XYZ file of C-alpha atoms in Angstrom:
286
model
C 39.577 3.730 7.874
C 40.358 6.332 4.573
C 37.836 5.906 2.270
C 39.729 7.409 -0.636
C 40.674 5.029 -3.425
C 38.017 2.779 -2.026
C 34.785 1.107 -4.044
C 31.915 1.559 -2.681
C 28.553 -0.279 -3.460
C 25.288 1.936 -2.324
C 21.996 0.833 -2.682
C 19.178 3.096 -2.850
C 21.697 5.852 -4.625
C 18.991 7.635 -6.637
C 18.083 9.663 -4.366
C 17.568 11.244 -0.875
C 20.520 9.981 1.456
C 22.051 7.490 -0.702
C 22.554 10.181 -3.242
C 24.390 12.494 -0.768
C 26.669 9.701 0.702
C 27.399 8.705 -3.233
C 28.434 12.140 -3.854
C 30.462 13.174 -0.081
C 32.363 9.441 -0.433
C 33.259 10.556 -3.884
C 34.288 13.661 -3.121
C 36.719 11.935 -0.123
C 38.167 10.214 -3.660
C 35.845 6.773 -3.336
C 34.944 5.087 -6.648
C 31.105 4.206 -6.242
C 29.006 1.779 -7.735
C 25.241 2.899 -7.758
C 22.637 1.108 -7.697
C 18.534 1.763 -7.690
C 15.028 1.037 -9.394
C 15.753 3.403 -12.225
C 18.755 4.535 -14.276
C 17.323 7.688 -15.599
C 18.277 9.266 -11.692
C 21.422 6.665 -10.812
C 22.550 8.629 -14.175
C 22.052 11.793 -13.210
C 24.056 10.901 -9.704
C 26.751 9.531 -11.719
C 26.750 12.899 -13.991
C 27.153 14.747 -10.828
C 29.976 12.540 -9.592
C 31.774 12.652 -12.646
C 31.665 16.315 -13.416
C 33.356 16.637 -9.889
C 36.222 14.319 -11.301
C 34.985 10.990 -9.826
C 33.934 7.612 -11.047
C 31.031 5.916 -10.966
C 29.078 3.149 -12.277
C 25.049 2.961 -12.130
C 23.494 -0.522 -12.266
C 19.452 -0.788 -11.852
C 18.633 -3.499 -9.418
C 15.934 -4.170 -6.729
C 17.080 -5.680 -3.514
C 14.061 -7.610 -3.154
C 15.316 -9.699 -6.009
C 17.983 -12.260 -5.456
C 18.929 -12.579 -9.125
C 19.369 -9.289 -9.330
C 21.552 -8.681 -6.026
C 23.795 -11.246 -7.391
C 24.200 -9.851 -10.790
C 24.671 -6.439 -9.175
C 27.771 -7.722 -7.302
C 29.100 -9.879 -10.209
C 28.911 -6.561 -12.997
C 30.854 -4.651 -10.488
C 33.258 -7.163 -9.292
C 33.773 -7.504 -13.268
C 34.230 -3.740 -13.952
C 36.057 -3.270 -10.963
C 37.652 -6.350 -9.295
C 36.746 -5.381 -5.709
C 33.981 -3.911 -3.425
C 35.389 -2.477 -0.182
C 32.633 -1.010 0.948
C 29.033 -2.213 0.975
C 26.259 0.287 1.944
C 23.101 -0.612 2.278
C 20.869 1.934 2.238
C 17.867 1.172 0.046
C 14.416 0.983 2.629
C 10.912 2.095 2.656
C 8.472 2.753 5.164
C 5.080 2.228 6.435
C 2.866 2.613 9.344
C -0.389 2.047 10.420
C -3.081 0.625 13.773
C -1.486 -2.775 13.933
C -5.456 -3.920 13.707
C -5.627 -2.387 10.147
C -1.990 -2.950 8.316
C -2.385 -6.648 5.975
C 0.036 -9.085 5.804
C 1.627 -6.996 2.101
C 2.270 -4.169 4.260
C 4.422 -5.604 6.249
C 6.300 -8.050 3.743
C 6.815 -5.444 1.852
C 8.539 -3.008 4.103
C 10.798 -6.286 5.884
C 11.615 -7.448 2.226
C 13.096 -4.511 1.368
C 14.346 -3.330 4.302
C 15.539 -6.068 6.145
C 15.904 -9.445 3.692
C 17.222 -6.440 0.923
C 20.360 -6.118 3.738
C 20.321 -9.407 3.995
C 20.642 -10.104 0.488
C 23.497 -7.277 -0.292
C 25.800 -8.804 2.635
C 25.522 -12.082 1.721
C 26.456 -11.442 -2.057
C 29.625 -9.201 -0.959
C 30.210 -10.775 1.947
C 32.326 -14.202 0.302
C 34.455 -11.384 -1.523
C 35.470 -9.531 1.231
C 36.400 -12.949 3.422
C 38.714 -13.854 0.316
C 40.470 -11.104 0.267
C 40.778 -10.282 4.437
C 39.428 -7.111 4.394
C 35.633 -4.883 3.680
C 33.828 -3.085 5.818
C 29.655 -3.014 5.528
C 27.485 -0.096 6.418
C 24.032 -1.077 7.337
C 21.593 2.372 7.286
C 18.791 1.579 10.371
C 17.002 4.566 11.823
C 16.315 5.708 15.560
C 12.952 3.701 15.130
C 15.492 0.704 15.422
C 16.188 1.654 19.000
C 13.034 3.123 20.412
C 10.117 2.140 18.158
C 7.062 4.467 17.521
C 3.600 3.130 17.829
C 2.035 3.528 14.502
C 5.188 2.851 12.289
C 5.425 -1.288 13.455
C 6.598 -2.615 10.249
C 9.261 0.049 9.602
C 10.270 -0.218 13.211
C 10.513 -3.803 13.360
C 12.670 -3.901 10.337
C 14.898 -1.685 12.057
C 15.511 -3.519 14.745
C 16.344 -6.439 13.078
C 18.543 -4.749 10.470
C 20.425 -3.076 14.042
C 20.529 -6.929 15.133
C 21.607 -8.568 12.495
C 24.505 -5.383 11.903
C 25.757 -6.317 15.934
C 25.645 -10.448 14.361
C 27.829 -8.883 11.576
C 30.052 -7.650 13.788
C 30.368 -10.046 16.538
C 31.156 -13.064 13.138
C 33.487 -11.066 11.177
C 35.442 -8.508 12.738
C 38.065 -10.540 13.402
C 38.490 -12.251 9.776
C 39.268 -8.150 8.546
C 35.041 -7.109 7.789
C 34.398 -3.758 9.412
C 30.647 -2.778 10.709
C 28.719 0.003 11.312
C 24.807 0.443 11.909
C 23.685 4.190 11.419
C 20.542 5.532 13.490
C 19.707 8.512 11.556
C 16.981 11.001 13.231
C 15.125 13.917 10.956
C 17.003 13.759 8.042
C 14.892 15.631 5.385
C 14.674 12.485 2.961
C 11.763 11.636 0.530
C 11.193 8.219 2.360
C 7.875 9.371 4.447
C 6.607 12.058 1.976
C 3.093 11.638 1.438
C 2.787 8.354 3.638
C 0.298 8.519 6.283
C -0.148 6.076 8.912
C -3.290 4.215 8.711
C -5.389 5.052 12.281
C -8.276 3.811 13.152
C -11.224 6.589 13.930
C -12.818 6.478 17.439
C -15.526 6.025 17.770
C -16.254 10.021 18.960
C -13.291 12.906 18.810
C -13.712 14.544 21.569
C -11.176 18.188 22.528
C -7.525 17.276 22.945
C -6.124 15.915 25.859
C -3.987 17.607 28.298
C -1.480 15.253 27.244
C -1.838 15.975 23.022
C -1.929 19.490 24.016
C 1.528 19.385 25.520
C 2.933 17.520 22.962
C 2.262 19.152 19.903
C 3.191 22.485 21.900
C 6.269 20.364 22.173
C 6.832 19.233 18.471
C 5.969 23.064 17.891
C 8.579 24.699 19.672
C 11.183 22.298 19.936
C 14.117 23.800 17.806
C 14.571 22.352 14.641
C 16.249 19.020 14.228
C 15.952 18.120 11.003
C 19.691 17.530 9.293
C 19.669 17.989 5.380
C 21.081 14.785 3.511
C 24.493 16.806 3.035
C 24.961 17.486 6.653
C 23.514 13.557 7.489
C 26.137 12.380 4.738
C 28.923 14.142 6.404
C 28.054 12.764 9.766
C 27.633 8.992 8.463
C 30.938 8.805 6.515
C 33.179 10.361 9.304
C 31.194 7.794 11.359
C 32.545 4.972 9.442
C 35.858 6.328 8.724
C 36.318 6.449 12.801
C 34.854 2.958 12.180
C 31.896 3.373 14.751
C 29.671 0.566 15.077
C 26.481 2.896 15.935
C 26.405 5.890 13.786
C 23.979 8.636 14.974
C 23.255 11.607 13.313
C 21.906 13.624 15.764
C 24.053 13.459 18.936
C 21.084 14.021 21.440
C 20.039 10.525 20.422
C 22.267 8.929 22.941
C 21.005 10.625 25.620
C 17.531 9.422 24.705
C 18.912 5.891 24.188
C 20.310 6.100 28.147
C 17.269 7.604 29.695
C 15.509 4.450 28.327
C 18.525 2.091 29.827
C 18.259 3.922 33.242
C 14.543 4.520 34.122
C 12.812 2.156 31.711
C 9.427 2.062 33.186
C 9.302 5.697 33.340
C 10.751 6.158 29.661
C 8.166 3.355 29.006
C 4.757 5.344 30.321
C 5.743 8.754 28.617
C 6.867 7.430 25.395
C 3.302 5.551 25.719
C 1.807 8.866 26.093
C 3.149 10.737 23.718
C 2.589 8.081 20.954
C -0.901 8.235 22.329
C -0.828 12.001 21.564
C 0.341 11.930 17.996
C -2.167 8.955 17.547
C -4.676 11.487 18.297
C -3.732 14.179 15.740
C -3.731 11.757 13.392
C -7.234 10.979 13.898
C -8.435 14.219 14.362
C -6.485 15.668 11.431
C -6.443 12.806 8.861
């Protein structure tokens, strides 16, 4: 799939990665439609598009909001007369000691993340039936295939959103709708700056464990993985243009997904341990 002379509907294009896939799709000669929470930045990506010699329209929405999901779709099927691509990329995050995070924190994240998708695909998705073609990018994360310990809700909605993408799929790839779920990994976004998981103290600190030792030596040393939105951009759209139905953006994700699928029970106890370990530094360091 070309995505030039294509419309493409992003959510969450303020900023961050929606921004960069906005701008890379319209540089591949896509016409986007932007939407976000604010128009003052969905302007300024539109600026940017344009001064490159795109087009783009920026219509403030919030996913959580039918009405406005549905008036999002109906302004740019108006200006436009088609969506061909849908990307949903709009999510937040949050994290916490599962004995500590209130109902709120988790509606919040799964009506946003989750129902939000939801809500996008089932607005475009009667379009792109009529006309026998679309194709609909769902943006998960890597904590939708091997969830961390103190980042529940955000994982969970992950999961679902990677479940309900592989629904997608299975339904409406034969009636002409495309699908692709992307698993980014350490993409330098503003989605977890500032936000903390909420631990809960023990009830005495004592020195680190062998095992936190050897993990933050880890997370220390390990070379570098995190992408910049322009490089994680690149990766996602030639992911969807070779019309992948997982997307990584790291490639040493897959072998991390296999290790699980071949020695789960082992993958399970470390994984344990080192969530253990990071629990710990979180305690000790809040």
């Amino acid at each position: 799939m070309r995505v030039e002379g294509k419309t493409v509907l992003v959510t969450g294009a303020a900023g961050g990665l929606g921004c960069a896939l906005s701008i890379e799709l319209a540089r591949r000669g896509a016409r986007l439609i932007l939407t976000g929470l604010s128009q003052a930045p969905l302007n300024d990506v539109r600026a940017d598009i344009e001064s490159m010699g795109g087009e783009a329209i920026a219509i403030v929405g919030d996913v959580q909001k039918e009405r406005d999901v549905r008036a999002l779709v109906d302004n740019a099927l108006a200006t436009w007369g088609r969506i061909d691509i849908l990307i949903n990329n709009a999510g937040i995050t949050s994290g916490g000691d599962i004995r500590v995070l209130a109902d709120d924190d988790w509606e919040r994240v799964l009506n946003v993340n989750l129902w939000g998708t939801i809500r996008t695909v089932r607005a475009v998705l009667p379009h792109m039936i009529d006309r026998g073609s679309g194709y609909i990018v769902n943006i998960a994360s890597a904590a939708g295939l091997i969830a961390a310990g103190l980042w529940a809700p955000y994982a969970v909605s992950k999961f679902a959103v990677v479940g309900f993408s592989e629904s997608l799929c299975a339904a409406y790839r034969s009636k002409g709708i495309g699908v692709s779920v992307v698993c980014p990994l350490c993409v330098r976004t503003n989605l977890s700056k500032g936000v903390r998981p909420h631990v809960v103290p023990p009830a005495a600190l004592s020195g680190p464990h062998r095992i936190d030792r050897m993990w933050r030596w880890f997370v220390t040393h390990f070379p570098r993985p995190y992408l910049s939105v322009d490089v994680a951009a690149r990766r996602i759209v030639r992911g969807m243009e070779r019309e992948q139905f997982l997307v990584y953006t790291h490639g040493w994700t897959y072998p991390i997904i296999v290790a699980r699928a071949i020695a789960p029970q082992l993958f399970s106890r470390l994984w344990s341990r080192a969530n253990a370990a990071t629990e710990a530094r979180y305690q000790r360091f809040p």
